[in-house]
C-alpha cells in the first residue's frame, strides 16, 4: 500500500496547514492575549463596559484612589481628588490610554498568559502609586479652568509626586460624557507636545558648554534683535553685549540665536538628542510622545529660531521634566516613575525593568547650567516667590501663531535638600511664562511634602 | 457548589493540563511502539538471484521509487502493474506496461500461482507465493495501551470531579452518572478488545479525550442535553463496532455501494426539500420528535462510496464516473440546504479520494478550479456568506456586528489563559451556538489553552495515524477510506477552530466529538470505523490467514 499511501498527499498537506494554523493562533494569543481579554465586553472583569474586577490603587500615603467593593469600582469619594488624579489613575472604559487602569490592566486584574483571568479570590492585585493626592489637588486647583499640565518628581528617587493634566473629568461618571472638552482624555504630561519657547534655551546653553571652549566668556550683541543673513530675528529687549549667563537670565533671543549658529546644526542636534529629543521615553513602560528637534537642513534664520525654541521644535513635558531632573542630579537622575509597588508578580518584574537612572550630561555642565538657572530666579524672576526652595528655573513663552495667546512654560528644580524635586508646568494660551506658569509652580512646590 | 470547590479548582486546573500533556506524550511513545512489523508473505525473484519481498496484500510493481516492488529496469514503467490478493488467490494486472505470465500476455487481471514466470519489460521474475523462511509475526503483540487508558481515566475523573463539585446542588446525579458511564464504557470496550489479536487503542485515546471534553462542555452549557449526549456517544460506540464488522467484509461493501448511494441521495434530497432550517442551513430532519442532521451521516456514506467506487485496483471507468456523479449530487443537495461548510468538507474528501486513486491530475485540477469558481458564485448569490467573508481578518472593527462570534471567542480564549478558569466559570457558553460552532473557545476559556491545544492535536494525531494505517493496510479500499475519513475530520476541525478564531472565515461547522449534537457525535464515531477496519487486518492476516498460510 506504499504507493497508494504516498498519494494521500492532500491529507499530508492538510496536517501541515493545520499545525501551521495552530502555531499562528497560539502565537497571536501569546502576543495579543491581554488586548483581547481587556475588551470591555469581557464579563470576567467588566460590567456594562466598565472595569469592575481589579485591585485597589492607592497614593503614596495610602489614600485609596480606586478600589472594588461589592462588584463595583469606586474612586476616591472626594471629587477633587478624582479629577486631579484621573489621568494618572485612568478611567474604567479605557479612554485614558496612559492611565494605570489601562496601562497596568493586566497587573491590576491579575491577567497573565498562563492563568488568564482566573483568580482564586475573585480580586485583582493592588498597586501603590508614588503620587501625593493632596499635591495633585493643589496643582489641579492652581491650573483652574486653563488647559495645561503640572509634573513634579523627586530626582533622587524617581518618584512622581504630582501628575495633573487639565481639562479633566470625573471617572466615576461615564467617560464618554466628558468628550465634549477638547483633549480631555489626554494626559498632557506624557502625551502632550508643545512648542517650547525659551525653555529650549537650556538645551542650547548646554550645547554651548559642551562645544565652545570659551563658552562662559564669549559675548554677543543684542539690539532688540539681530540680523541673520539679511533677515531679522527679534528680541524682547535691548540687551546690549551679553555672555551666556546673562543671556539665559534675561532670556535674550538675539544672543541665543547667535550662540546656536556658533555651535552649529550638528552639535545642537546631538545635544538635543542626548537629553531625550527624538527618542521615545517611557514611564513604567508607558511610552511618551517624542520631543522633536529639527536643526539640520534649516536655513540660518530658521536654525537661529530653533535655538530659542521656535521653528519646528516641539517638546513633551515629561521629557523636559526628566531633563530638569538630570541637571538637578548632576548630569543624571533616577528614572521618573509612577508606580511605587504592587503585589502582582509580573507587575514587580515590570517595575524592576523600568527602574534605573538616566544619564544626560557631564556633572560640571549640569552644575554650571544649574547655577545659571538659579541666577535667573534670584536676579530676574524673584526669589521671594520661592522661599526656601533654592529654585533653579527657566521660563518659556511659546509663540504658537499670530492669533493665539502663547503657551506659558516654567521648568526647573529645587536645590533645597528637603525638596529634591524637578518640575514642569505648561499652561496653554496663558501668555508669559513668568506669571501663569511660575505662580502655579510656586504654589505646588510650596505645598509639596518634604522628602525623608 | 460544594465548599471544597475553590480548593479543588485551584489544584485541578494544574493537574488536568498536566495529565493531558502526559496522555499526549504517552500516546506518541505508544504510536512508535505499536508500529506493525513488516512480514514477507510472497516474493518475486529475478534470474540474477535478486529477490523482491512482498509485504503487502495489494501493491504496485514498477520502476518508481514508491512501488512496493521496485525494479531497477529502464524498460519497466514507473507504475507498471499491480498485484493483489482476492478470493483466495493472487492476481496481477497490467497498468502502464505490458505483462506476460508464463509467456501469455496478460490482458486484464490474471491469477498468479506459485512458481509462475512473469515478464515486465526486460525483467523476468518468478513468483514465489509461500515463503518458507517467513518469520512468524503472530508472536508480535503491540502494547495494549492500558497505561494510557489509566491516565485518560484519571483525566476524566479529575475533570468530572471538578464539575461534580461545581454543580453539587444543581446536578447532583447527572454528572457522576455520565462520567461514570463513559469511563465504564471505555473500559468494557478495552477489556473485550484485548481478546482480539493485534488490538490496540491508538485511535481510541484521542477520540475518548475529545468525547470527554464534549461531555464537559455540554454539562456546563446545556445540562438538559447531557443524557442525550451520553446516549448518543454510547450509541455511536455501538454503531462504530457494527460498522467496523461490516467494513471488514470488503466484498459486501462493494455489493452494497449502490444501495448506500441511493439511500443517501434520497435522504439528502428529502432534507433539502422538506427539512427544517436552523441557523441559516436547512439541514435538519425531524422524525417523530427526534431531529437529526442527515448530512452528518452522508459523510460516512460519501467515504464508503468513494472507497468502494475505486475498490478494484484495476478500476473501471464506470466506477470513477459513478462516484463523481454521486459526489456532484451530494454536494448539489447540500447547496440546496445552504450548508456551504459541509460542501467544503465533502469537497476536501473528494480531492483526497481522487488523488489517492487517479493518476489523472488534470481532472483534480479542473475540479479545484471549478470549486474556486463555485465559491465566488456562492458569495455573490448568498449575501450572508459574503457578509461573513467581509468580516474575515478584521473582526475587531465589527466586533459587535459581523465579528461578534469571533471576537467573543478570542476574548474567551485569552481569558482562559493556558490553564482555564474552570468548567462552568466561563462566559462564552452563554452566547448562541457557543457549544457547537464556538466550542473551541468554550474549551479554551473553561479548561485552558493547553487542554484545547490537546483537542486540536487529537485531530492531528488521527491524521498521522490514518497515514500509517493506509501504508500498512490490506487494500486500497481501506487506505482510501481511512485517509478520506481523517481528512474530513481534520478539515472540519480546521474550519471550526480557525473559523471561530478568525484565521479562516467563520462557516459555522461543528468540531467532531466536542461540539454538542447527537447526530454529529454518532456520525463521528461511525466514521472511526474506517480507522478500526483498516487496522484490524494488517497484511490481510486476520480472516484470510488460514486459507493462505
Coordinates of C-alpha atoms in Angstrom, one line a residue, chain A residues 1-26 28-29 32-46 53 105 111-120, chain B residues 9-10 13 56 58 60 66-68 352 355-359 396 399-400 408 410-411 413-421 425 427 440 445 449 452-453 456 460 463-464 467 470-471 473 475-476 483 487 490 494 497-498 501 503:
Chain A
X1 CA 0.0 0.0 0.0
X2 CA 3.1 2.2 0.0
X3 CA 2.2 3.5 -3.4
X4 CA -1.4 4.4 -2.5
X5 CA -0.5 5.8 0.9
X6 CA 2.1 8.0 -0.7
X7 CA -0.6 9.6 -2.7
X8 CA -2.5 10.8 0.4
X9 CA -0.6 14.0 -0.3
X10 CA -3.7 16.1 0.3
X11 CA -4.0 14.7 3.8
X12 CA -0.4 15.4 4.5
X13 CA -0.8 19.0 3.4
X14 CA -3.9 19.3 5.5
X15 CA -2.0 18.1 8.6
X16 CA 0.8 20.6 7.8
X17 CA -1.6 23.6 7.4
X18 CA -3.5 22.6 10.5
X19 CA -0.3 22.6 12.5
X20 CA 0.8 25.9 11.0
X21 CA -2.6 27.4 11.8
X22 CA -2.3 26.2 15.4
X23 CA 1.1 27.8 15.7
X24 CA -0.2 31.0 14.3
X25 CA -3.3 31.0 16.5
X26 CA -1.3 30.4 19.7
X28 CA -1.3 35.5 18.2
X29 CA -2.8 34.6 21.6
X32 CA -2.3 39.9 21.8
X33 CA -4.0 37.9 24.5
X34 CA -4.0 40.8 27.0
X35 CA -5.6 43.1 24.4
X36 CA -8.2 40.5 23.6
X37 CA -9.0 39.9 27.3
X38 CA -9.2 43.6 28.0
X39 CA -12.0 44.2 25.5
X40 CA -14.8 45.8 27.6
X41 CA -17.4 43.2 26.9
X42 CA -15.3 40.6 28.8
X43 CA -17.5 39.8 31.7
X44 CA -14.7 38.3 33.7
X45 CA -13.6 41.8 34.6
X46 CA -16.1 44.2 33.1
X53 CA -12.6 43.3 38.9
X105 CA -4.6 46.5 33.1
X111 CA -4.2 38.6 33.9
X112 CA -1.3 36.6 32.6
X113 CA -0.9 34.3 29.7
X114 CA -0.8 31.2 31.9
X115 CA -3.7 31.8 34.3
X116 CA -5.8 34.0 32.0
X117 CA -8.3 35.8 34.2
X118 CA -8.6 33.0 36.8
X119 CA -8.5 34.4 40.2
X120 CA -8.7 32.3 43.3
Chain B
X9 CA -10.4 24.0 41.3
X10 CA -7.1 25.7 42.3
X13 CA -6.6 23.4 36.9
X56 CA 1.5 -6.1 1.4
X58 CA -2.0 -5.2 -2.7
X60 CA 2.4 -1.9 -7.4
X66 CA 7.4 4.3 -4.2
X67 CA 6.4 1.0 -5.7
X68 CA 6.1 -1.9 -3.3
X352 CA -8.3 13.2 -1.2
X355 CA -5.8 12.0 -5.7
X356 CA -5.2 8.6 -4.0
X357 CA -6.6 6.6 -6.8
X358 CA -6.4 8.5 -10.1
X359 CA -3.3 9.3 -12.0
X396 CA -12.3 43.7 15.8
X399 CA -16.7 43.4 17.0
X400 CA -20.4 43.9 17.9
X408 CA -16.1 36.7 21.7
X410 CA -10.9 35.3 21.2
X411 CA -11.8 37.2 24.3
X413 CA -9.7 32.1 24.8
X414 CA -7.5 34.9 26.1
X415 CA -9.4 35.0 29.4
X416 CA -8.8 31.3 29.9
X417 CA -5.0 31.5 29.6
X418 CA -3.2 28.2 29.4
X419 CA -4.9 26.7 32.4
X420 CA -8.5 27.9 32.2
X421 CA -10.9 29.4 34.7
X425 CA -17.0 29.5 35.0
X427 CA -19.0 33.4 29.8
X440 CA -13.0 25.6 20.8
X445 CA -11.8 29.6 28.4
X449 CA -5.3 26.7 26.2
X452 CA -7.8 23.0 24.0
X453 CA -4.5 22.5 22.2
X456 CA -6.7 20.2 18.3
X460 CA -3.5 15.9 14.0
X463 CA -4.4 12.3 10.5
X464 CA -0.9 11.0 11.2
X467 CA -1.4 7.8 7.0
X470 CA -3.0 3.4 4.9
X471 CA 0.6 2.4 4.4
X473 CA -3.5 -1.9 5.4
X475 CA -6.1 -2.9 0.3
X476 CA -6.8 0.4 -1.4
X483 CA -7.4 8.8 4.6
X487 CA -9.1 14.3 6.0
X490 CA -9.2 17.3 10.2
X494 CA -9.8 23.4 10.9
X497 CA -11.2 26.1 15.1
X498 CA -9.8 28.7 12.7
X501 CA -10.7 32.4 15.8
X503 CA -7.8 32.7 10.8

